[in-house]
PDB file of C-alpha atoms and ligand atoms in Angstrom:
ATOM      1  CA  MET Z   1       0.004   0.203  -0.127  1.00 51.00           C
ATOM      2  CA  GLY Z   2       1.048   3.554  -0.786  1.00 48.00           C
ATOM      3  CA  ALA Z   3       3.768   2.187  -4.054  1.00 52.00           C
ATOM      4  CA  HIS Z   4       1.304   3.628  -6.318  1.00 55.00           C
ATOM      5  CA  VAL Z   5       0.395   6.843  -6.499  1.00 52.00           C
ATOM      6  CA  ALA Z   6      -1.977   7.781  -9.423  1.00 49.00           C
ATOM      7  CA  GLY Z   7      -1.453  11.247 -10.323  1.00 51.00           C
ATOM      8  CA  GLY Z   8      -3.343  13.980 -10.126  1.00 47.00           C
ATOM      9  CA  SER Z   9      -5.888  13.375 -12.909  1.00 45.00           C
ATOM     10  CA  ALA Z  10      -8.787  11.624 -10.720  1.00 47.00           C
ATOM     11  CA  ILE Z  11      -9.363  15.418  -9.573  1.00 49.00           C
ATOM     12  CA  ARG Z  12      -8.749  17.311 -12.228  1.00 52.00           C
ATOM     13  CA  GLY Z  13     -11.650  15.325 -14.345  1.00 48.00           C
ATOM     14  CA  SER Z  14     -13.871  15.193 -11.966  1.00 47.00           C
ATOM     15  CA  ARG Z  15     -14.216  19.095 -11.362  1.00 50.00           C
ATOM     16  CA  VAL Z  16     -17.752  20.174 -10.646  1.00 54.00           C
ATOM     17  CA  GLY Z  17     -18.995  23.197 -12.638  1.00 53.00           C
ATOM     18  CA  ALA Z  18     -19.010  21.856 -16.453  1.00 50.00           C
ATOM     19  CA  GLY Z  19     -22.210  21.615 -17.354  1.00 50.00           C
ATOM     20  CA  PRO Z  20     -23.815  18.791 -19.728  1.00 57.00           C
ATOM     21  CA  MET Z  21     -24.438  21.834 -22.243  1.00 57.00           C
ATOM     22  CA  GLY Z  22     -20.901  22.345 -22.822  1.00 51.00           C
ATOM     23  CA  GLU Z  23     -20.946  24.882 -20.310  1.00 51.00           C
ATOM     24  CA  SER Z  24     -17.732  25.610 -19.759  1.00 54.00           C
ATOM     25  CA  GLU Z  25     -17.180  27.348 -15.432  1.00 55.00           C
ATOM     26  CA  ARG Z  26     -17.078  31.105 -15.559  1.00 57.00           C
ATOM     27  CA  GLY Z  27     -14.364  30.646 -12.648  1.00 56.00           C
ATOM     28  CA  GLU Z  28     -17.509  30.788 -10.687  1.00 52.00           C
ATOM     29  CA  SER Z  29     -16.074  27.944  -9.017  1.00 69.00           C
ATOM     30  CA  ALA Z  30     -17.922  29.584  -5.466  1.00 74.00           C
ATOM     31  CA  PRO Z  31     -21.347  30.920  -5.258  1.00 87.00           C
ATOM     32  CA  ARG Z  32     -21.729  34.541  -6.666  1.00 90.00           C
ATOM     33  CA  VAL Z  33     -24.522  36.842  -6.035  1.00 91.00           C
ATOM     34  CA  ARG Z  34     -24.835  39.716  -9.177  1.00 94.00           C
ATOM     35  CA  VAL Z  35     -26.385  42.540  -7.724  1.00 95.00           C
ATOM     36  CA  GLY Z  36     -27.933  45.832 -10.097  1.00 97.00           C
ATOM     37  CA  PHE Z  37     -27.755  49.003  -9.039  1.00 97.00           C
ATOM     38  CA  TRP Z  38     -28.968  51.858 -10.197  1.00 97.00           C
ATOM     39  CA  CYS Z  39     -28.574  55.826  -9.749  1.00 96.00           C
ATOM     40  CA  ALA Z  40     -30.304  58.559 -10.335  1.00 95.00           C
ATOM     41  CA  ASN Z  41     -29.186  58.999 -14.431  1.00 95.00           C
ATOM     42  CA  GLY Z  42     -30.465  55.658 -15.424  1.00 95.00           C
ATOM     43  CA  HIS Z  43     -27.245  53.881 -15.207  1.00 96.00           C
ATOM     44  CA  ASP Z  44     -27.362  50.546 -14.320  1.00 96.00           C
ATOM     45  CA  THR Z  45     -24.404  48.558 -12.815  1.00 96.00           C
ATOM     46  CA  ARG Z  46     -23.998  45.192 -12.244  1.00 96.00           C
ATOM     47  CA  ILE Z  47     -21.790  44.183  -9.332  1.00 94.00           C
ATOM     48  CA  VAL Z  48     -21.042  40.509  -8.472  1.00 94.00           C
ATOM     49  CA  PHE Z  49     -20.063  39.793  -4.396  1.00 93.00           C
ATOM     50  CA  ALA Z  50     -18.868  36.642  -2.777  1.00 92.00           C
ATOM     51  CA  HIS Z  51     -21.907  34.941  -1.059  1.00 88.00           C
ATOM     52  CA  ASP Z  52     -20.704  35.772   2.152  1.00 90.00           C
ATOM     53  CA  VAL Z  53     -19.924  39.183   1.764  1.00 90.00           C
ATOM     54  CA  GLU Z  54     -22.709  41.278   2.814  1.00 92.00           C
ATOM     55  CA  VAL Z  55     -24.096  43.460  -0.295  1.00 93.00           C
ATOM     56  CA  PRO Z  56     -24.449  47.021   0.589  1.00 94.00           C
ATOM     57  CA  GLU Z  57     -27.837  49.123   0.092  1.00 94.00           C
ATOM     58  CA  THR Z  58     -25.820  51.434  -2.164  1.00 95.00           C
ATOM     59  CA  TRP Z  59     -22.994  51.658  -4.333  1.00 95.00           C
ATOM     60  CA  ASP Z  60     -21.597  54.663  -6.115  1.00 95.00           C
ATOM     61  CA  CYS Z  61     -21.789  54.462  -9.810  1.00 96.00           C
ATOM     62  CA  PRO Z  62     -18.623  54.060 -11.520  1.00 95.00           C
ATOM     63  CA  ARG Z  63     -20.115  56.027 -14.615  1.00 96.00           C
ATOM     64  CA  CYS Z  64     -21.480  59.450 -12.639  1.00 95.00           C
ATOM     65  CA  GLY Z  65     -20.535  58.978  -9.547  1.00 94.00           C
ATOM     66  CA  LEU Z  66     -23.860  59.328  -7.727  1.00 94.00           C
ATOM     67  CA  PRO Z  67     -25.096  56.914  -5.369  1.00 95.00           C
ATOM     68  CA  ALA Z  68     -26.995  53.750  -6.737  1.00 97.00           C
ATOM     69  CA  GLY Z  69     -29.593  51.787  -5.346  1.00 97.00           C
ATOM     70  CA  GLN Z  70     -30.804  48.267  -5.928  1.00 97.00           C
ATOM     71  CA  ASP Z  71     -34.283  49.812  -6.483  1.00 96.00           C
ATOM     72  CA  GLN Z  72     -34.788  50.631 -10.410  1.00 95.00           C
ATOM     73  CA  GLN Z  73     -37.888  52.392  -9.628  1.00 95.00           C
ATOM     74  CA  ASN Z  74     -36.309  54.648  -6.960  1.00 95.00           C
ATOM     75  CA  PRO Z  75     -32.714  54.916  -7.143  1.00 95.00           C
ATOM     76  CA  PRO Z  76     -31.402  57.108  -4.416  1.00 94.00           C
ATOM     77  CA  PRO Z  77     -31.433  60.714  -4.777  1.00 91.00           C
ATOM     78  CA  PRO Z  78     -28.453  62.783  -6.448  1.00 86.00           C
ATOM     79  CA  PRO Z  79     -26.718  64.522  -3.198  1.00 82.00           C
ATOM     80  CA  ARG Z  80     -27.666  68.377  -2.921  1.00 74.00           C
ATOM     81  CA  THR Z  81     -24.333  70.677  -3.185  1.00 68.00           C
ATOM     82  CA  GLU Z  82     -25.511  73.086  -1.882  1.00 57.00           C
ATOM     83  CA  PRO Z  83     -23.623  76.080  -0.579  1.00 59.00           C
ATOM     84  CA  TYR Z  84     -25.141  76.237   2.929  1.00 63.00           C
ATOM     85  CA  LYS Z  85     -26.109  73.264   4.963  1.00 63.00           C
ATOM     86  CA  THR Z  86     -29.916  71.977   4.790  1.00 67.00           C
ATOM     87  CA  HIS Z  87     -31.753  70.928   7.550  1.00 70.00           C
ATOM     88  CA  LEU Z  88     -31.566  67.655   6.419  1.00 68.00           C
ATOM     89  CA  ALA Z  89     -27.769  67.679   5.919  1.00 68.00           C
ATOM     90  CA  TYR Z  90     -27.816  68.672   9.517  1.00 67.00           C
ATOM     91  CA  VAL Z  91     -30.218  66.025  10.264  1.00 69.00           C
ATOM     92  CA  ARG Z  92     -28.023  63.376   8.276  1.00 70.00           C
ATOM     93  CA  GLU Z  93     -24.632  64.387  10.044  1.00 67.00           C
ATOM     94  CA  ARG Z  94     -26.070  64.107  13.469  1.00 64.00           C
ATOM     95  CA  ARG Z  95     -27.553  60.794  12.675  1.00 58.00           C
ATOM     96  CA  SER Z  96     -25.377  57.702  13.886  1.00 56.00           C
ATOM     97  CA  ASP Z  97     -27.602  55.034  15.663  1.00 54.00           C
ATOM     98  CA  GLU Z  98     -30.837  56.581  15.607  1.00 58.00           C
ATOM     99  CA  ASP Z  99     -33.452  55.540  13.498  1.00 69.00           C
ATOM    100  CA  GLY Z 100     -34.589  57.365  10.756  1.00 75.00           C
ATOM    101  CA  ALA Z 101     -38.369  56.651  11.520  1.00 79.00           C
ATOM    102  CA  ALA Z 102     -37.723  58.902  14.725  1.00 82.00           C
ATOM    103  CA  LEU Z 103     -36.247  61.537  12.859  1.00 79.00           C
ATOM    104  CA  LEU Z 104     -38.951  61.645  10.785  1.00 82.00           C
ATOM    105  CA  GLU Z 105     -42.128  61.581  13.746  1.00 85.00           C
ATOM    106  CA  GLU Z 106     -39.573  64.477  15.750  1.00 85.00           C
ATOM    107  CA  ALA Z 107     -39.331  66.403  12.210  1.00 85.00           C
ATOM    108  CA  LEU Z 108     -43.473  66.043  11.941  1.00 87.00           C
ATOM    109  CA  GLN Z 109     -44.155  66.743  15.515  1.00 89.00           C
ATOM    110  CA  ARG Z 110     -41.789  69.862  15.065  1.00 89.00           C
ATOM    111  CA  LEU Z 111     -43.785  71.002  11.705  1.00 88.00           C
ATOM    112  CA  ARG Z 112     -47.142  70.223  13.922  1.00 89.00           C
ATOM    113  CA  ALA Z 113     -46.341  72.493  17.157  1.00 89.00           C
ATOM    114  CA  ARG Z 114     -44.653  75.068  14.337  1.00 85.00           C
ATOM    115  CA  ARG Z 115     -48.140  75.280  12.483  1.00 81.00           C
ATOM    116  CA  GLY Z 116     -50.217  74.113  15.343  1.00 71.00           C
ATOM    117  CA  ALA Z 117     -52.256  75.347  18.261  1.00 57.00           C
TER     118      ALA Z 117
HETATM  119 ZN1   ZN A 201     -24.520  56.863 -13.259  1.00 93.51          ZN
END
Protein backbone atom coordinates (compact mmCIF):
# COMPACT_ATOMS: atom_id res chain seq x y z
CA MET A 1 0.00 0.00 0.00
CA GLY A 2 1.28 3.43 -0.78
CA ALA A 3 3.71 2.40 -3.43
CA HIS A 4 1.35 3.20 -6.22
CA VAL A 5 0.04 6.73 -6.44
CA ALA A 6 -2.20 7.76 -9.27
CA GLY A 7 -1.28 11.31 -10.18
CA GLY A 8 -3.70 14.20 -9.94
CA SER A 9 -5.79 13.22 -12.90
CA ALA A 10 -8.65 11.88 -10.83
CA ILE A 11 -9.11 15.21 -9.12
CA ARG A 12 -8.82 17.10 -12.37
CA GLY A 13 -11.39 15.06 -14.21
CA SER A 14 -14.13 15.35 -11.67
CA ARG A 15 -14.28 19.07 -11.53
CA VAL A 16 -17.67 20.51 -10.74
CA GLY A 17 -18.99 23.26 -12.93
CA ALA A 18 -18.63 21.88 -16.41
CA GLY A 19 -22.26 21.59 -17.31
CA PRO A 20 -23.87 19.01 -19.55
CA MET A 21 -24.54 21.68 -22.15
CA GLY A 22 -20.90 22.26 -22.77
CA GLU A 23 -21.01 25.22 -20.48
CA SER A 24 -17.54 25.50 -19.15
CA GLU A 25 -17.11 27.05 -15.78
CA ARG A 26 -16.74 30.79 -15.85
CA GLY A 27 -14.47 30.92 -12.89
CA GLU A 28 -17.48 30.57 -10.66
CA SER A 29 -16.19 27.91 -8.39
CA ALA A 30 -17.63 29.74 -5.42
CA PRO A 31 -21.23 30.88 -5.25
CA ARG A 32 -21.67 34.51 -6.20
CA VAL A 33 -24.48 36.97 -6.15
CA ARG A 34 -24.94 39.45 -8.92
CA VAL A 35 -26.55 42.62 -7.74
CA GLY A 36 -27.80 45.45 -9.90
CA PHE A 37 -27.55 49.04 -8.79
CA TRP A 38 -29.26 51.99 -10.41
CA CYS A 39 -28.35 55.62 -9.98
CA ALA A 40 -30.60 58.63 -10.44
CA ASN A 41 -29.21 59.09 -13.95
CA GLY A 42 -30.45 55.68 -14.99
CA HIS A 43 -27.07 54.00 -15.21
CA ASP A 44 -27.16 50.41 -14.19
CA THR A 45 -24.22 48.76 -12.60
CA ARG A 46 -23.89 45.05 -12.00
CA ILE A 47 -21.63 44.08 -9.21
CA VAL A 48 -20.77 40.51 -8.42
CA PHE A 49 -20.32 39.76 -4.79
CA ALA A 50 -19.07 36.66 -3.12
CA HIS A 51 -21.98 34.97 -1.47
CA ASP A 52 -20.59 35.46 2.00
CA VAL A 53 -20.08 39.18 1.56
CA GLU A 54 -22.62 41.60 2.88
CA VAL A 55 -24.10 43.43 -0.08
CA PRO A 56 -24.21 47.17 0.54
CA GLU A 57 -27.47 49.02 0.11
CA THR A 58 -25.96 51.56 -2.20
CA TRP A 59 -23.05 51.63 -4.56
CA ASP A 60 -21.34 54.62 -6.09
CA CYS A 61 -22.13 54.70 -9.78
CA PRO A 62 -18.82 54.25 -11.60
CA ARG A 63 -20.03 56.44 -14.44
CA CYS A 64 -21.31 59.55 -12.72
CA GLY A 65 -20.42 59.02 -9.10
CA LEU A 66 -23.94 59.29 -7.79
CA PRO A 67 -25.12 56.84 -5.20
CA ALA A 68 -26.91 53.92 -6.83
CA GLY A 69 -29.48 51.73 -5.14
CA GLN A 70 -30.87 48.28 -5.75
CA ASP A 71 -34.36 49.55 -6.52
CA GLN A 72 -34.47 50.51 -10.17
CA GLN A 73 -37.74 52.37 -9.77
CA ASN A 74 -36.52 54.33 -6.84
CA PRO A 75 -32.83 55.18 -7.01
CA PRO A 76 -31.35 57.21 -4.19
CA PRO A 77 -31.58 60.94 -4.84
CA PRO A 78 -28.42 62.71 -5.92
CA PRO A 79 -26.73 64.43 -3.03
CA ARG A 80 -27.38 68.13 -2.92
CA THR A 81 -24.46 70.40 -3.33
CA GLU A 82 -25.93 73.51 -1.89
CA PRO A 83 -23.71 76.22 -0.47
CA TYR A 84 -25.55 76.27 2.83
CA LYS A 85 -26.40 73.41 5.04
CA THR A 86 -29.95 72.23 4.69
CA HIS A 87 -31.85 70.94 7.61
CA LEU A 88 -31.72 67.51 6.07
CA ALA A 89 -27.96 67.63 5.78
CA TYR A 90 -27.78 68.64 9.39
CA VAL A 91 -29.97 65.75 10.37
CA ARG A 92 -27.89 63.36 8.30
CA GLU A 93 -24.69 64.47 9.94
CA ARG A 94 -26.21 64.11 13.31
CA ARG A 95 -27.51 60.67 12.58
CA SER A 96 -25.52 57.86 14.01
CA ASP A 97 -27.46 54.97 15.38
CA GLU A 98 -30.66 56.88 15.47
CA ASP A 99 -33.55 55.40 13.65
CA GLY A 100 -34.62 57.29 10.56
CA ALA A 101 -38.24 56.78 11.47
CA ALA A 102 -37.69 58.40 14.81
CA LEU A 103 -36.11 61.37 13.11
CA LEU A 104 -39.04 61.66 10.78
CA GLU A 105 -41.43 61.51 13.66
CA GLU A 106 -39.46 64.18 15.43
CA ALA A 107 -39.59 66.39 12.38
CA LEU A 108 -43.31 65.88 12.03
CA GLN A 109 -43.90 66.77 15.63
CA ARG A 110 -41.89 69.91 15.21
CA LEU A 111 -43.89 70.78 12.15
CA ARG A 112 -47.14 70.23 13.98
CA ALA A 113 -45.98 72.29 16.91
CA ARG A 114 -45.04 75.14 14.66
CA ARG A 115 -48.26 74.99 12.74
CA GLY A 116 -50.36 74.07 15.65
CA ALA A 117 -52.48 74.97 18.60
ZN1 LIG B 1 -24.70 57.05 -12.87
